[in-house]
XYZ file of C-alpha atoms in Angstrom:
215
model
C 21.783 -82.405 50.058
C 20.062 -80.633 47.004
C 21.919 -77.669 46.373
C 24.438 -76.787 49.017
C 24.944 -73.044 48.739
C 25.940 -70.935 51.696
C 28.627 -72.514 54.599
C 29.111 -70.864 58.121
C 31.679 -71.834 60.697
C 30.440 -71.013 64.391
C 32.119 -71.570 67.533
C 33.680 -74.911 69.420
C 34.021 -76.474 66.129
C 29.838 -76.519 64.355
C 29.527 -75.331 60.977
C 26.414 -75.155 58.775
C 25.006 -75.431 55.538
C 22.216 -73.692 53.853
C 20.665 -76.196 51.467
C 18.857 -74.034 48.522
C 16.915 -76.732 46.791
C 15.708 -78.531 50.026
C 14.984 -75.347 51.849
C 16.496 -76.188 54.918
C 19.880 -75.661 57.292
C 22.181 -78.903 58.110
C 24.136 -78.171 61.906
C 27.206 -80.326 62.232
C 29.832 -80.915 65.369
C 33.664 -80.537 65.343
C 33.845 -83.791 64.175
C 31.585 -83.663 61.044
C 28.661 -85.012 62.319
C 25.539 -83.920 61.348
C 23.467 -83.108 64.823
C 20.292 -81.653 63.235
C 18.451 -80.158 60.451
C 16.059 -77.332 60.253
C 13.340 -75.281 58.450
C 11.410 -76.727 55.155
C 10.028 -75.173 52.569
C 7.119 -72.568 53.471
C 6.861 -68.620 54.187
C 5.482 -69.532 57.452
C 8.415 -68.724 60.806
C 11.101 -71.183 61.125
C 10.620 -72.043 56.975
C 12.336 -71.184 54.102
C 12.067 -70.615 50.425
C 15.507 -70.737 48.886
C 18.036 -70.238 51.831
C 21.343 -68.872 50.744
C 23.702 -67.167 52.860
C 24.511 -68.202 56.372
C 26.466 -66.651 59.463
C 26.948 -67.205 62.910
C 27.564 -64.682 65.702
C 29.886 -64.721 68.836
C 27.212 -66.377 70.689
C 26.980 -69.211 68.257
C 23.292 -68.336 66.974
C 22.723 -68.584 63.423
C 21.764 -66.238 60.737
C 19.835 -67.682 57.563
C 19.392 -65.741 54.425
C 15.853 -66.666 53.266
C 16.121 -65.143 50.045
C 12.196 -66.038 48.329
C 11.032 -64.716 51.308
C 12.918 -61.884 51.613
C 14.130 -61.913 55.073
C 16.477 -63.121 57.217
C 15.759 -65.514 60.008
C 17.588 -65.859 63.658
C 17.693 -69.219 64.794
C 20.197 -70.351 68.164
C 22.116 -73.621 68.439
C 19.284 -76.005 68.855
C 17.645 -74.862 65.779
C 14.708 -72.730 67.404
C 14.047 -69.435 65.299
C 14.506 -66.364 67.653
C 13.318 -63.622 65.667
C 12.784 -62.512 61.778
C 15.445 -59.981 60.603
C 14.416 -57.466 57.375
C 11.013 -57.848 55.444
C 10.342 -57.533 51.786
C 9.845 -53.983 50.276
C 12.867 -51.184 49.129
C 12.524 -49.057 52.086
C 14.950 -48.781 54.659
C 15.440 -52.400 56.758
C 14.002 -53.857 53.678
C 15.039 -56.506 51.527
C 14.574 -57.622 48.121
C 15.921 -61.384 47.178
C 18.940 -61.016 49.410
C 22.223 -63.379 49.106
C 24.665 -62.876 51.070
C 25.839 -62.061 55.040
C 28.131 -61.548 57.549
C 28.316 -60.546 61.288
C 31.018 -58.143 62.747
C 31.100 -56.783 65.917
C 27.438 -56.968 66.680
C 25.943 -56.076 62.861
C 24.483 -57.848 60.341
C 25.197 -56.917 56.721
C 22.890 -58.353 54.240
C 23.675 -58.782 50.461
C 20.543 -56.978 49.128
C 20.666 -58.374 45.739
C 17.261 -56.658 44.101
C 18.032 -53.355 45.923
C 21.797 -52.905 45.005
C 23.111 -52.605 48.585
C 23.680 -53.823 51.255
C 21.672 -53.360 54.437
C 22.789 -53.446 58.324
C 21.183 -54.773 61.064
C 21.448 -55.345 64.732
C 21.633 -58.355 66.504
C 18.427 -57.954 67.837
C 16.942 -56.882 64.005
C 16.651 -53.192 64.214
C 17.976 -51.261 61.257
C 21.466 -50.081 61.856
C 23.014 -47.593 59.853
C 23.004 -47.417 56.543
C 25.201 -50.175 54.677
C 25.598 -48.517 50.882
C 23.655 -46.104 48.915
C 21.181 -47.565 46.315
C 23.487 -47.604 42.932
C 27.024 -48.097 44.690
C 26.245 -52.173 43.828
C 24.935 -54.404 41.584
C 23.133 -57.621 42.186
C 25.773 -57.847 45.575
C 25.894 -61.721 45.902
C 29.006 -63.096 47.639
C 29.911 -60.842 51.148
C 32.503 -61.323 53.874
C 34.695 -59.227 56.453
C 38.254 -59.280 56.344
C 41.377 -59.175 58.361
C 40.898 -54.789 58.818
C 37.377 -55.022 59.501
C 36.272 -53.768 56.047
C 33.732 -55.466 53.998
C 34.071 -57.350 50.725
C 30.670 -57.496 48.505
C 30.992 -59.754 44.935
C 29.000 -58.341 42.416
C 27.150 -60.177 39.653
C 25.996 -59.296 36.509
C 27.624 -58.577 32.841
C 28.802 -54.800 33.146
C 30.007 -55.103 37.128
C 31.483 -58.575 37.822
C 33.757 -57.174 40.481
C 34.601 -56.825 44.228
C 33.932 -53.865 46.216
C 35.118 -53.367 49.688
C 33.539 -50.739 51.991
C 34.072 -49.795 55.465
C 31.798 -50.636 58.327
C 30.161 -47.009 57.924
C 29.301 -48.205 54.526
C 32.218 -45.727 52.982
C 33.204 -46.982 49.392
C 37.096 -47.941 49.490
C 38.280 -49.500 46.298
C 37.083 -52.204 44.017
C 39.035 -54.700 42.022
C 38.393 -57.431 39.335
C 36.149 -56.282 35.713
C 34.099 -59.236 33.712
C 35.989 -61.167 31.666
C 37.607 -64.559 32.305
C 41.529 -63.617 32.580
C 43.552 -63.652 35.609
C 41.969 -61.327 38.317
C 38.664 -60.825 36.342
C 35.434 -62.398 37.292
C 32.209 -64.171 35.394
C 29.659 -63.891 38.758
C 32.204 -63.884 41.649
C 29.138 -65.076 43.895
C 31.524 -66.318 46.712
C 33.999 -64.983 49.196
C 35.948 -65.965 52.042
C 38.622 -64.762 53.842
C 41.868 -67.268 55.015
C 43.608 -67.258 58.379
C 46.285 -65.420 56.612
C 44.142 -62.666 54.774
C 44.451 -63.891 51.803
C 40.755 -63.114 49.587
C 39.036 -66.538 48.024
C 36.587 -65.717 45.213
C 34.388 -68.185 43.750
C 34.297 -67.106 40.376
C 31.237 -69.013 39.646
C 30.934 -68.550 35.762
C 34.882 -68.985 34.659
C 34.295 -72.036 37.056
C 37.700 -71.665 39.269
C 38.506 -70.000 42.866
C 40.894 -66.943 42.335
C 42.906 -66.128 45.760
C 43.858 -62.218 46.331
C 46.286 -60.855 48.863
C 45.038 -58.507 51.407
């Protein structure tokens, strides 16, 4: 791989990995394996410029952030794109350099990175309702949803290294973390996951550690 950056887990066991560098997706089995790669680098369908974030759905297919491009691509199992999700502007289902994603209960929520929000779509790529306002983020990177169904957006950049949480009606709830680099502060907090017991993972890129928060 070139630059491994975003990781998925779908069902019966596959997982994937958006490679950044090498503009393409790597789809593994249960037991590692790698079954097939996808995309290359191009703005054409099925191609990407700088994938980052990746998610699967209940159905198993798989969402690609293809962040140069400013969209997000649908592709299912065997690695055929479906459809083309967002397209590059700062109107409403647009997107500007987008990061990060996650699917809940049949929506898409898009890190919109260059817009300062994030953005919801359906599974079939209509606009859903509105995610966050323009100006309740900054440069949203890392996003995941958690144990209550909320969502958990890490933003990056000097004056707002932090993470947000919002409900799925894009409702601000509470924040937590500032910049800095002692315990429960962030330098880009561009990752996030959530464990089997709730617990919160950052990857808290620039102080180059993983700082784990209780839900």
């Amino acid at each position: 791989m070139g630059y491994p950056w975003g990781i998925a887990f779908g069902r019966y066991g596959v997982w994937a990995v958006a490679d950044h560098t090498n503009h393409c997706v790597y789809l593994f089995d249960g037991e590692d394996q790698l079954v097939r790669k996808f995309g290359r680098n191009g703005t054409s369908d099925g191609e990407f410029r700088s994938p980052c974030g990746i998610a699967f759905d209940e159905d198993n297919h798989i969402y690609v952030v293809d962040s140069s491009n400013h969209r997000v691509q649908k592709f299912d199992i065997d690695g055929n794109r479906l459809l083309q999700i967002g397209s590059h502007g700062s109107g409403d289902g647009q997107l500007q350099s987008p990061y990060g994603i996650t699917t809940h209960n049949g929506r898409i929520y898009v890190g919109d990175n260059g817009n300062h929000r994030v953005s919801v779509f359906l599974y079939n790529g209509r606009i859903s309702t509105k995610g966050t306002d323009r100006g309740q983020l900054y440069s949203p990177s890392g996003l995941v949803t958690d144990v209550n169904g909320f969502f958990l957006v890490g933003e990056v950049s000097s004056s707002t290294d932090r993470v947000s949480v919002f409900d799925h009606a894009g409702v601000f709830i509470n924040c937590f973390g500032s910049s800095g680099s002692a315990s429960g502060q962030f330098n880009s907090p561009n990752g996030i996951a959530v464990g089997l017991n709730g617990s919160i993972y950052v990857s808290d890129y620039g102080n180059k550690r993983i700082q784990i928060f209780t839900n």
